[in-house]
XYZ file of C-alpha atoms in Angstrom:
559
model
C 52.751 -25.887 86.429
C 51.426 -25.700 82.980
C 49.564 -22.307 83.663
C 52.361 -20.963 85.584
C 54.621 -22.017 82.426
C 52.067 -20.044 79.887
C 51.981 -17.041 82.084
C 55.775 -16.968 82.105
C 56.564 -17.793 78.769
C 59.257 -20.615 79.380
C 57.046 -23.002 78.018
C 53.978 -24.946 77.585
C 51.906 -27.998 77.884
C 51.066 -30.515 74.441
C 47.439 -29.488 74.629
C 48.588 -25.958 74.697
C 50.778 -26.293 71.727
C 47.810 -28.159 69.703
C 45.505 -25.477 70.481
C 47.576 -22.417 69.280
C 48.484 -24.712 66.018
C 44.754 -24.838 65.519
C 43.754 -21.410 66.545
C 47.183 -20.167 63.973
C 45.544 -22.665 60.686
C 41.601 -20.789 61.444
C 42.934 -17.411 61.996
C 45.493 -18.021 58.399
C 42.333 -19.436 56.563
C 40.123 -16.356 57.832
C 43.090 -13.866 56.721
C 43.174 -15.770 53.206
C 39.560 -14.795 53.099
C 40.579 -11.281 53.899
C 43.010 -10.877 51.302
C 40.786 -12.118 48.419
C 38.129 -10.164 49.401
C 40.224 -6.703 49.436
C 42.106 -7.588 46.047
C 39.031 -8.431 44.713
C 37.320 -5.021 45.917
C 40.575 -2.799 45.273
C 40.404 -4.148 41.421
C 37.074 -3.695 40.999
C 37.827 0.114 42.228
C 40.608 0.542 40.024
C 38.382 -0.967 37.372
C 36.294 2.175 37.783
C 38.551 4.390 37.730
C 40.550 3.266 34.789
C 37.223 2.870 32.878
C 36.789 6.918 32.921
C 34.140 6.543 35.775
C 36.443 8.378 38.431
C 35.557 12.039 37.470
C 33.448 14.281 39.597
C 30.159 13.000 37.875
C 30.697 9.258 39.147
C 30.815 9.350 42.517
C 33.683 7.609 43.273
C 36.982 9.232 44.610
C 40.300 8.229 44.327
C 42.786 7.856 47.148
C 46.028 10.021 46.939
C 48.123 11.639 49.432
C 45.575 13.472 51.185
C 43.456 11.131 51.674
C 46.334 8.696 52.816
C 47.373 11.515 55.684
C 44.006 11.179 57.137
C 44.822 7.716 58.932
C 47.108 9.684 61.083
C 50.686 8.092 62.319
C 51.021 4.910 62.752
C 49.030 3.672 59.494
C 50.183 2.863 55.990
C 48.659 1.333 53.016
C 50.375 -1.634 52.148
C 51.035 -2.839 48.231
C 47.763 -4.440 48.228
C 46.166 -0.978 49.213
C 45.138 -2.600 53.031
C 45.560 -0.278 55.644
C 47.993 -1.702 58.428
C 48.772 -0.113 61.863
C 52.266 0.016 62.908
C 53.521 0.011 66.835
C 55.321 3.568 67.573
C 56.452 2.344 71.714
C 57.834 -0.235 73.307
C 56.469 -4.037 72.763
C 53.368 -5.046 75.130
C 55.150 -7.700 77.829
C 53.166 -11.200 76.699
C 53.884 -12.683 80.117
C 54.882 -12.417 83.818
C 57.972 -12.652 83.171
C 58.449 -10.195 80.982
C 58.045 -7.631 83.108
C 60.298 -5.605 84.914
C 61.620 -6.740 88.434
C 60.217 -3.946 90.672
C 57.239 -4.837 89.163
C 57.068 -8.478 90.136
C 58.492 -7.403 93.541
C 55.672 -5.671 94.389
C 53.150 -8.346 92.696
C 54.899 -11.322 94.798
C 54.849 -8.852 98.574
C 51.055 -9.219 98.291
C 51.050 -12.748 97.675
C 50.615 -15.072 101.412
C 54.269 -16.446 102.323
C 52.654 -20.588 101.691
C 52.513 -19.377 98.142
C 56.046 -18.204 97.544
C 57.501 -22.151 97.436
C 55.294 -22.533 94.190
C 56.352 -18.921 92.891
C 60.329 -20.563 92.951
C 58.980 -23.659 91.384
C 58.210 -21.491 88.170
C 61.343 -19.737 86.720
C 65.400 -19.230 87.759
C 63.949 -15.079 87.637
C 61.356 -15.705 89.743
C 63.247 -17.674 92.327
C 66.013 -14.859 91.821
C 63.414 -12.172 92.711
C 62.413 -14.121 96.013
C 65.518 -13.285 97.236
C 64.370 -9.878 97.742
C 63.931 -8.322 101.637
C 60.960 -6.379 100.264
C 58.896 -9.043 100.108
C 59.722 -10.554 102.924
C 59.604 -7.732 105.579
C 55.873 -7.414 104.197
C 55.030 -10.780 105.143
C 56.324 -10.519 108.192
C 54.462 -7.443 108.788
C 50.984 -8.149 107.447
C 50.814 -11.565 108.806
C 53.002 -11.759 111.999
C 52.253 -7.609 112.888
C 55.883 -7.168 113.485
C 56.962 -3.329 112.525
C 60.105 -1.923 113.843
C 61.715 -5.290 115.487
C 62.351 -5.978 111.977
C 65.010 -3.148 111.431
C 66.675 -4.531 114.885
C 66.869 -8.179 113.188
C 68.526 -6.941 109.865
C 71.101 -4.659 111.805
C 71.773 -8.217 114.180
C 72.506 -9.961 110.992
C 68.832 -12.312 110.343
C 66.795 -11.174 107.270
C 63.767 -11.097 107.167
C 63.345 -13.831 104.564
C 65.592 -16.230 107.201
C 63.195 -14.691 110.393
C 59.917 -16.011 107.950
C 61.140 -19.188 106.635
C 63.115 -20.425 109.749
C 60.928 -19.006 112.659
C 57.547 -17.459 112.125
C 56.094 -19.862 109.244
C 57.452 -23.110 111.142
C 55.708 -22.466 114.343
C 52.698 -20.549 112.841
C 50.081 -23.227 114.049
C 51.181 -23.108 117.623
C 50.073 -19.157 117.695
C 46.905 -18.282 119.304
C 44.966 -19.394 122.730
C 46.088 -23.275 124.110
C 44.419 -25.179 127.280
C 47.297 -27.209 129.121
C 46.622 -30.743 130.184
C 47.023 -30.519 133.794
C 44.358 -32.235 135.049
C 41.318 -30.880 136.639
C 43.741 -26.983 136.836
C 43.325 -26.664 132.840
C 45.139 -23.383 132.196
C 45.360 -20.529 129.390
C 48.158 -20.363 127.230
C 48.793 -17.365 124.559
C 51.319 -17.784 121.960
C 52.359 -14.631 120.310
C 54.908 -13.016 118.111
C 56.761 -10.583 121.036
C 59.146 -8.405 119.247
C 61.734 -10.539 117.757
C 60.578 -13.918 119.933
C 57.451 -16.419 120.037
C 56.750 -16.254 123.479
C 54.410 -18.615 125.126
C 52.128 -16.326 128.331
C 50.535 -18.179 130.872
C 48.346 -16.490 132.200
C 47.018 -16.225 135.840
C 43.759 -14.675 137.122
C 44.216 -11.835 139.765
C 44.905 -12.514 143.620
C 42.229 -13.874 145.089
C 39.027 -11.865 145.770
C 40.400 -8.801 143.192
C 38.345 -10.169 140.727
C 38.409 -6.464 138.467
C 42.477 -6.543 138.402
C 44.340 -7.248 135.256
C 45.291 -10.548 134.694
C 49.158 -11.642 135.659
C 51.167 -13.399 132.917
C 54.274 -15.566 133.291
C 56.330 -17.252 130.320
C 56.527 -20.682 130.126
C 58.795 -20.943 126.502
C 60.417 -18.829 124.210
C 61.142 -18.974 120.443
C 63.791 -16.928 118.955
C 67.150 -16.437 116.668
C 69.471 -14.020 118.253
C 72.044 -15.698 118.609
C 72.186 -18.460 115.656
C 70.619 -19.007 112.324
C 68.489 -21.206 112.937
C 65.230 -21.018 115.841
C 65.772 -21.780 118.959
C 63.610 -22.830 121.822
C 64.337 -22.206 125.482
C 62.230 -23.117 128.771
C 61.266 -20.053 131.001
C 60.052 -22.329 134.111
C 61.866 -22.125 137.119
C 63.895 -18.668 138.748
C 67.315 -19.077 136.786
C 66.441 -17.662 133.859
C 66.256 -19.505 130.164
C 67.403 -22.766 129.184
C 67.060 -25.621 126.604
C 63.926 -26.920 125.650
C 61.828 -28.659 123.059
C 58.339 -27.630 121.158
C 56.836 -31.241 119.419
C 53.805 -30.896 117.031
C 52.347 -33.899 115.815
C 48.571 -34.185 116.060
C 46.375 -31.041 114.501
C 45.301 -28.134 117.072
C 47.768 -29.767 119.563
C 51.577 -29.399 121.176
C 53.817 -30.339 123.322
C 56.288 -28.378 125.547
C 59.467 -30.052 127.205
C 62.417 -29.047 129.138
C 65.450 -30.470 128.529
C 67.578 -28.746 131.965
C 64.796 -29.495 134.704
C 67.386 -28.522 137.175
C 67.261 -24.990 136.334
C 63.554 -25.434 138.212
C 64.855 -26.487 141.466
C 65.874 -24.030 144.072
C 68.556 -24.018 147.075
C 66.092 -24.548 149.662
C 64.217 -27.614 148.227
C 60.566 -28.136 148.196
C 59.823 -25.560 151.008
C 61.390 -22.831 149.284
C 59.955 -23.595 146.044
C 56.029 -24.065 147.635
C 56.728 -20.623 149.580
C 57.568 -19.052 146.402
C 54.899 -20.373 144.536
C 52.244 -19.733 147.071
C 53.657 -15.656 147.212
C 53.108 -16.027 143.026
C 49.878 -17.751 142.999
C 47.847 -16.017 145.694
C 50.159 -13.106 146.822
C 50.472 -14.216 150.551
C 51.792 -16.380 152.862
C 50.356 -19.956 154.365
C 50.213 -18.428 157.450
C 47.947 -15.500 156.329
C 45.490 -18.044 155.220
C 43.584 -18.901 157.881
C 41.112 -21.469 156.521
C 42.240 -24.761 156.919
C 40.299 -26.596 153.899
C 41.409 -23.651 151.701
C 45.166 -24.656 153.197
C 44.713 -28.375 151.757
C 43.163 -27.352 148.164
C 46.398 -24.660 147.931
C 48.820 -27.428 149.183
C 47.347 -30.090 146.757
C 47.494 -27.640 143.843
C 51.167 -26.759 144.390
C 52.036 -31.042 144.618
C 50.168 -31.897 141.339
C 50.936 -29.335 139.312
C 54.694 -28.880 140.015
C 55.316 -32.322 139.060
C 55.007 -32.136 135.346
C 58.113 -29.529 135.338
C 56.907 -27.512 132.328
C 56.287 -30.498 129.943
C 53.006 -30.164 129.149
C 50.494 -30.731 125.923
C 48.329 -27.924 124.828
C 45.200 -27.999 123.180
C 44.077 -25.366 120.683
C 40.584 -23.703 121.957
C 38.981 -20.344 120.164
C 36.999 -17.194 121.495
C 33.699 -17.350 120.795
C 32.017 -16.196 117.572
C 30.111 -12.649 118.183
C 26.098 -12.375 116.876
C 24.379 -9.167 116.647
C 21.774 -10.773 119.207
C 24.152 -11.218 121.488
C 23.296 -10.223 124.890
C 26.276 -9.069 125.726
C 29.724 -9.272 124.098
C 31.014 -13.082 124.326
C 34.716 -13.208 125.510
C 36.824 -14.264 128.646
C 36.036 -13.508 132.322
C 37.535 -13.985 135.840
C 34.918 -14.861 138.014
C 35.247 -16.264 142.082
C 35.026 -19.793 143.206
C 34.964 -19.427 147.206
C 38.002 -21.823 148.747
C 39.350 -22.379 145.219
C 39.946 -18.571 144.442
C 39.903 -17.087 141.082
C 38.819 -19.363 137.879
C 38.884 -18.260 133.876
C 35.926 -19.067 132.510
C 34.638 -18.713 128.781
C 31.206 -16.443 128.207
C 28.967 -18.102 124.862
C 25.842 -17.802 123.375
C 23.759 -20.103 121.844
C 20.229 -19.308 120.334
C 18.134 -18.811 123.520
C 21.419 -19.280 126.271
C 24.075 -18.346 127.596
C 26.743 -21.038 128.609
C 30.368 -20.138 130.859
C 32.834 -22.877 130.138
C 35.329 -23.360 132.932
C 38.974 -22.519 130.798
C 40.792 -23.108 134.566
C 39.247 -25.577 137.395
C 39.379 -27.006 140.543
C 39.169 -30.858 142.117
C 35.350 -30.743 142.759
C 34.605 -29.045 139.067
C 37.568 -29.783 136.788
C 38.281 -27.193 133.690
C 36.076 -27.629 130.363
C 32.951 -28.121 132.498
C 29.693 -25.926 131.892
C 30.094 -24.333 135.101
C 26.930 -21.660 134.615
C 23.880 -22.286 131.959
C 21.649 -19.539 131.749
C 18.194 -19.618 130.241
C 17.503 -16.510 128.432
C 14.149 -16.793 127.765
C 13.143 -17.164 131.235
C 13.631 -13.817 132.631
C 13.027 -12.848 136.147
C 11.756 -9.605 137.573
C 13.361 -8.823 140.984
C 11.076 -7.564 143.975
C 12.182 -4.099 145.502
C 15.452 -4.015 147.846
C 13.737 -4.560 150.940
C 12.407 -8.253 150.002
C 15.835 -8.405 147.458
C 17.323 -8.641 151.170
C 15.000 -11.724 152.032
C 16.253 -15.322 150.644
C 13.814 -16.880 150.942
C 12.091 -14.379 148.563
C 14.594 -14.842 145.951
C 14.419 -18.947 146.429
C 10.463 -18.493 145.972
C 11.171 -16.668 142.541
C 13.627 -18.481 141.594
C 12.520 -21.948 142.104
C 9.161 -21.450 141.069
C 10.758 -21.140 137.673
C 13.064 -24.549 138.023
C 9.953 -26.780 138.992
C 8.198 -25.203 135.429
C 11.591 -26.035 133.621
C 11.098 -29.692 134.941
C 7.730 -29.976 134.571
C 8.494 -29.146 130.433
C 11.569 -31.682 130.634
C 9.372 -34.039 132.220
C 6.811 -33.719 129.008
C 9.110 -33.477 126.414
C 10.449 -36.942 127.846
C 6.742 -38.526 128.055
C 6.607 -37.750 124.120
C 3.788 -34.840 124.684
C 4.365 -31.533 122.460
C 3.825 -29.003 124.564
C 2.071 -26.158 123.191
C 1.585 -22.296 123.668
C -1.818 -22.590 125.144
C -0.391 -25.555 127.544
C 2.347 -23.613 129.027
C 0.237 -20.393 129.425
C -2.350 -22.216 131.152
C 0.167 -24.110 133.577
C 2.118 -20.497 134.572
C -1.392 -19.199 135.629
C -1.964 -22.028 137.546
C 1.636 -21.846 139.470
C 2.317 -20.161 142.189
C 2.148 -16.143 142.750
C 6.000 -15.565 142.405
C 5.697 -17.632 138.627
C 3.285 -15.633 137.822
C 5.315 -12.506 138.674
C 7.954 -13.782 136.446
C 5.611 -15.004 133.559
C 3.966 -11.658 133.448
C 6.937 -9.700 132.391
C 7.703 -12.887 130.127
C 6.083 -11.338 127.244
C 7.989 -7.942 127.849
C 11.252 -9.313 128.671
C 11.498 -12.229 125.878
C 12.809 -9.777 123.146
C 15.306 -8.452 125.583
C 17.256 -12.214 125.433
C 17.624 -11.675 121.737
C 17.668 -7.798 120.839
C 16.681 -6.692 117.398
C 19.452 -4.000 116.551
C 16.412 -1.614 114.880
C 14.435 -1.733 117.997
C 15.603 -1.381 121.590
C 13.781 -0.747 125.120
C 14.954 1.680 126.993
C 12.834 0.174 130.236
C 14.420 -2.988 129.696
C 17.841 -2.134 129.922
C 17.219 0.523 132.809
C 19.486 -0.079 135.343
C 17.511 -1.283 138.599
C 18.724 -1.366 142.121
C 20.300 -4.764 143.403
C 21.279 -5.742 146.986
C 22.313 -9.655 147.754
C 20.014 -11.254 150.006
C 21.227 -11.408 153.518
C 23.017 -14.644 154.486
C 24.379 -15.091 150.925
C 28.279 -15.145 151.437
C 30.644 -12.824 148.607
C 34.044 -12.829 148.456
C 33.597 -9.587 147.017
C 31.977 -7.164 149.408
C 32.290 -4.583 146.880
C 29.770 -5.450 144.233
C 27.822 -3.375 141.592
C 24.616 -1.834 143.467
C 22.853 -1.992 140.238
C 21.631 -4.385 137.606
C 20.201 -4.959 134.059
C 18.617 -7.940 133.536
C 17.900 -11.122 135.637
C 17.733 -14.856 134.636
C 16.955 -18.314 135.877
C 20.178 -20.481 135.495
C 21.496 -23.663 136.587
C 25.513 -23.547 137.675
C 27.656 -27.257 138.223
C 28.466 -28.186 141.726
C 30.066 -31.661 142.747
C 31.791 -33.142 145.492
C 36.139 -33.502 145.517
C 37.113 -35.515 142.367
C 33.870 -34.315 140.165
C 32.000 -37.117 141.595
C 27.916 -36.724 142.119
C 27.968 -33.591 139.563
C 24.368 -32.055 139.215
C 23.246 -28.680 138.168
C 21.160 -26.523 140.995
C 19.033 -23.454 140.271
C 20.784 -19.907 140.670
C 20.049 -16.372 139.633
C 22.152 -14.864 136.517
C 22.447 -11.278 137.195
C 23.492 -8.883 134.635
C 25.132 -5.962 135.737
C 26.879 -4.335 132.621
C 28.875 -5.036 129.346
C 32.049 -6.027 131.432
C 30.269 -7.651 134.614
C 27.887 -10.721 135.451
C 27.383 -12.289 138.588
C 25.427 -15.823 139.528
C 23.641 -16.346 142.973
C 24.521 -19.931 143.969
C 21.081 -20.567 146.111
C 22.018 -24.139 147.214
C 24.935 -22.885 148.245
C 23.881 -19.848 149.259
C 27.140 -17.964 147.835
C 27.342 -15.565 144.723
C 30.328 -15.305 142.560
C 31.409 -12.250 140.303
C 32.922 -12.421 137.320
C 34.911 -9.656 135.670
C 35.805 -9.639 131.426
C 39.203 -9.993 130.604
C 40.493 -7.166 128.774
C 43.626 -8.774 127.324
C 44.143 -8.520 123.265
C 44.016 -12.407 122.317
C 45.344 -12.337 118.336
C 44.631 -15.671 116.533
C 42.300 -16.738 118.631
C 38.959 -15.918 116.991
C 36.729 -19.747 115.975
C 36.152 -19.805 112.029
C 32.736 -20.509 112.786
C 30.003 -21.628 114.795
C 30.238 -25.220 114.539
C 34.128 -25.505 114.672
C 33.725 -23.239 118.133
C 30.897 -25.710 119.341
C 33.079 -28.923 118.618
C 35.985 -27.565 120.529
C 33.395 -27.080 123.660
C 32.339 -30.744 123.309
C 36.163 -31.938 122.955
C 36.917 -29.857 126.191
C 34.400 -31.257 128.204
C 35.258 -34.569 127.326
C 39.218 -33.920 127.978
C 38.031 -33.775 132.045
C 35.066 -35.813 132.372
């Protein structure tokens, strides 16, 4: 408050005052000095001249008018014969405050909207000038993105100053992505200023096997004040439209939703009605249409767990991963398909030498938060032509020629021996023919998992021809016929309720910049997984270890 009082000139602190009387005695002592000096000078010069020595042979010139109309305007010689300059415009302004209103309008619209309590705390003018819509409609704009909805408010009566202070800086920390606590189904959440609301989007993956459609989004809560002066929030569950609910934020990077009308979810027909509804929204078909009687149970037990918490849920803040220029591909969200358990939202990272997909959504045998796929990137593996592609047992020989080395490593790494370059080049030519097919383009290929921007292969990204191996079930027939890059992975299977979890060998198959698939080999299924193209706004990590906590935290949510 002290510097905000000397910039404003309404007052200052006692060390302030006992500087500027010291700095006031130094500077009077100095001009003392000044004074003495110039009298003493100007007599000795008038001295001179009344002595007779100010004629043309001395040297020494007198000062009279011309000489006085060479300072120009705004000098004149004072009594003592010192030259002062005099101010011709308008006073300097000495402070903030000083200066003219539109002036300080413009200053405080590029200040953030936390600051402006502080700014009131200052002055009566400043707090006065706060009052102005300028500044407001350019928070709004700069830090919410909201444009033309603005206009609409202000004609419906709500300025923009009441839209910032009573609804978009109160609920600014729930904006951005959220994972809902419902059990091993997890979720994705997106709270975002919509126009003149804060709308919360659930959103869905595509109908089961369209893996490459757009992602379906349904609102759960809304945020708004159309209709009174203060914000009010309203529950979008159910089929008859909005009603009154409750947002509660208490711990950091969490909320909690609740509906206060619950009968607004029910429908006429009872439970029936409601599952037949929500089996038409969830997988866009009837019970009857799905002929698969374990997929029938999975569906059924979904609808009965979920539906019971009614839209009262608690959210937990997660982030999109950070973006390196080694990347092998752009990090983000993708759809990808689970067999039975249909579509799943999973999370694409890197880290140094891999590549991890987090499960966002989940199902009873691998609940949400797990590392569902982690792919080795230094461990590339060259694929045979088509016609042994087809064979799985090829693949299986490749493939798991490379796990047994990765265990073999573990193994010595446990035992306490370093294992060195020499060590592992001598055990890959001592392994089997297909390790040594994939060690030899090891060298080659090892750059590849972590490009150098100044220096790119052109043979490495060449797209190749790729064919599944026969007996290797898709729910996707329609796959891409061509790949990238190949890697030996590990994805998470376990049996109903997460129990006996271990990781089995796969194939990571690179396809393009939007598309990544994983060959399950135990399983002997492959899944496809598609980016999500949605704009996510506040959703970006701050950094690499805050996104790498949340990953630990969402694992341990479901474990």
């Amino acid at each position: 408050m002290a510097v905000c009082a000397r910039l404003c000139g309404v007052g200052q602190s006692r060390r302030c005052r006992r500087r500027q009387r010291q700095n006031q005695q130094d500077q009077g002592s100095d001009s003392d000095m000044d004074e003495e000096e110039e009298e003493r000078i100007v007599g000795q010069r008038q001295g001179d001249v009344g002595g007779g020595g100010g004629g043309p042979e001395s040297g020494v010139a007198t000062a009279g008018p011309s000489d006085a109309c060479e300072y120009g305007s705004g000098h004149h010689v004072n009594r003592r014969g010192c030259t002062e300059r005099t101010s011709t415009g308008p006073p300097h302004p000495q402070s903030l405050v000083e200066l003219p209103p539109e002036l300080l309008v413009e200053i405080f619209s590029l200040l953030p909207g936390t600051a402006m309590p502080n700014v009131a705390l200052v002055c009566k003018k400043f707090k006065q000038i706060l009052h102005t819509e300028t500044i407001w409609r350019r928070r709004c704009m700069e830090e919410f993105g909201m444009k033309d909805d603005l206009r609409k408010m202000e004609v419906g009566g709500v300025s923009s100053r009441d839209l910032y202070v009573k609804l978009l800086h109160p609920y600014r920390h729930i904006l951005g992505l959220w994972q809902p606590d419902i059990g091993p189904y997890g979720g994705l959440l997106n709270v975002v200023v919509d126009g003149l609301f804060i709308i919360g989007w659930m959103y869905l993956p595509p109908h089961d096997p369209r893996v490459e459609d757009p992602m379906r989004r349904r609102p759960l809560f809304r945020i708004h004040m159309w209709e009174t002066k203060k914000a009010t929030v309203e529950c979008m569950y159910g089929h008859k439209g909005p009603h009154k609910g409750d947002i509660q934020t208490g711990k950091k990077d969490e909320f909690s939703t609740k509906c206060n009308q619950t009968d607004h979810h029910r429908m006429p027909g009872g439970r029936q009605e409601e599952f037949r509804t929500w089996l038409e929204e969830e997988w866009g078909r009837t019970l009857e249409e799905i002929f698969h009687e374990h997929m029938q149970e999975l569906i059924l037990m979904k609808f009965i767990y979920t539906s019971q918490y009614d839209n009262c849920l608690t959210y937990r803040r997660i982030y999109l991963p950070p973006t390196m220029p080694s990347d092998l591909l752009q990090p983000g969200l993708f759809k990808g398909t689970y067999g039975s358990h249909g579509l799943e939202i999973v999370m694409l990272s890197f880290h140094e030498t891999s590549a991890r997909a987090t499960k966002l959504t989940g199902d009873p045998n691998v609940p949400a938060g797990q590392l569902t796929l982690d792919v080795d990137l230094s461990r590339p593996v060259v694929l045979p032509d088509l016609e042994q592609q087809r064979n799985i047992e090829e693949l299986s020989r490749l493939v798991l020629g490379v796990h047994e080395e990765v265990q073999r490593e573990a193994e010595q790494r446990a035992k306490g021996a370093s294992a060195t370059v020499g060590g592992a080049a001598e055990g890959a030519c001592g392994s089997t023919s297909a390790e040594a097919g994939v060690e030899a383009d090891h060298g080659a290929c090892s750059d590849s998992c972590q490009p150098d921007p100044s220096s790119t292969s052109t043979n490495v990204d060449e797209a190749k021809p790729f064919v599944l191996p026969l007996g290797v079930t898709a729910r996707n027939e329609v796959y891409p016929r061509t790949c990238r890059k190949c890697f030996y992975g590990t994805g998470l299977i376990a049996g109903h309720g997460f129990t006996s979890p271990e990781r089995t060998p796969g194939l990571f198959v690179l396809f393009d910049q939007d598309r990544f698939g994983f060959i399950w080999l135990e399983l002997k299924s492959f899944s496809l997984y598609s980016r999500l193209t949605d704009n996510l706004a506040h959703a970006h990590a701050p950094n690499m270890e805050r996104f790498e906590a949340m990953l630990r935290n969402m694992q341990s949510w479901t474990s």
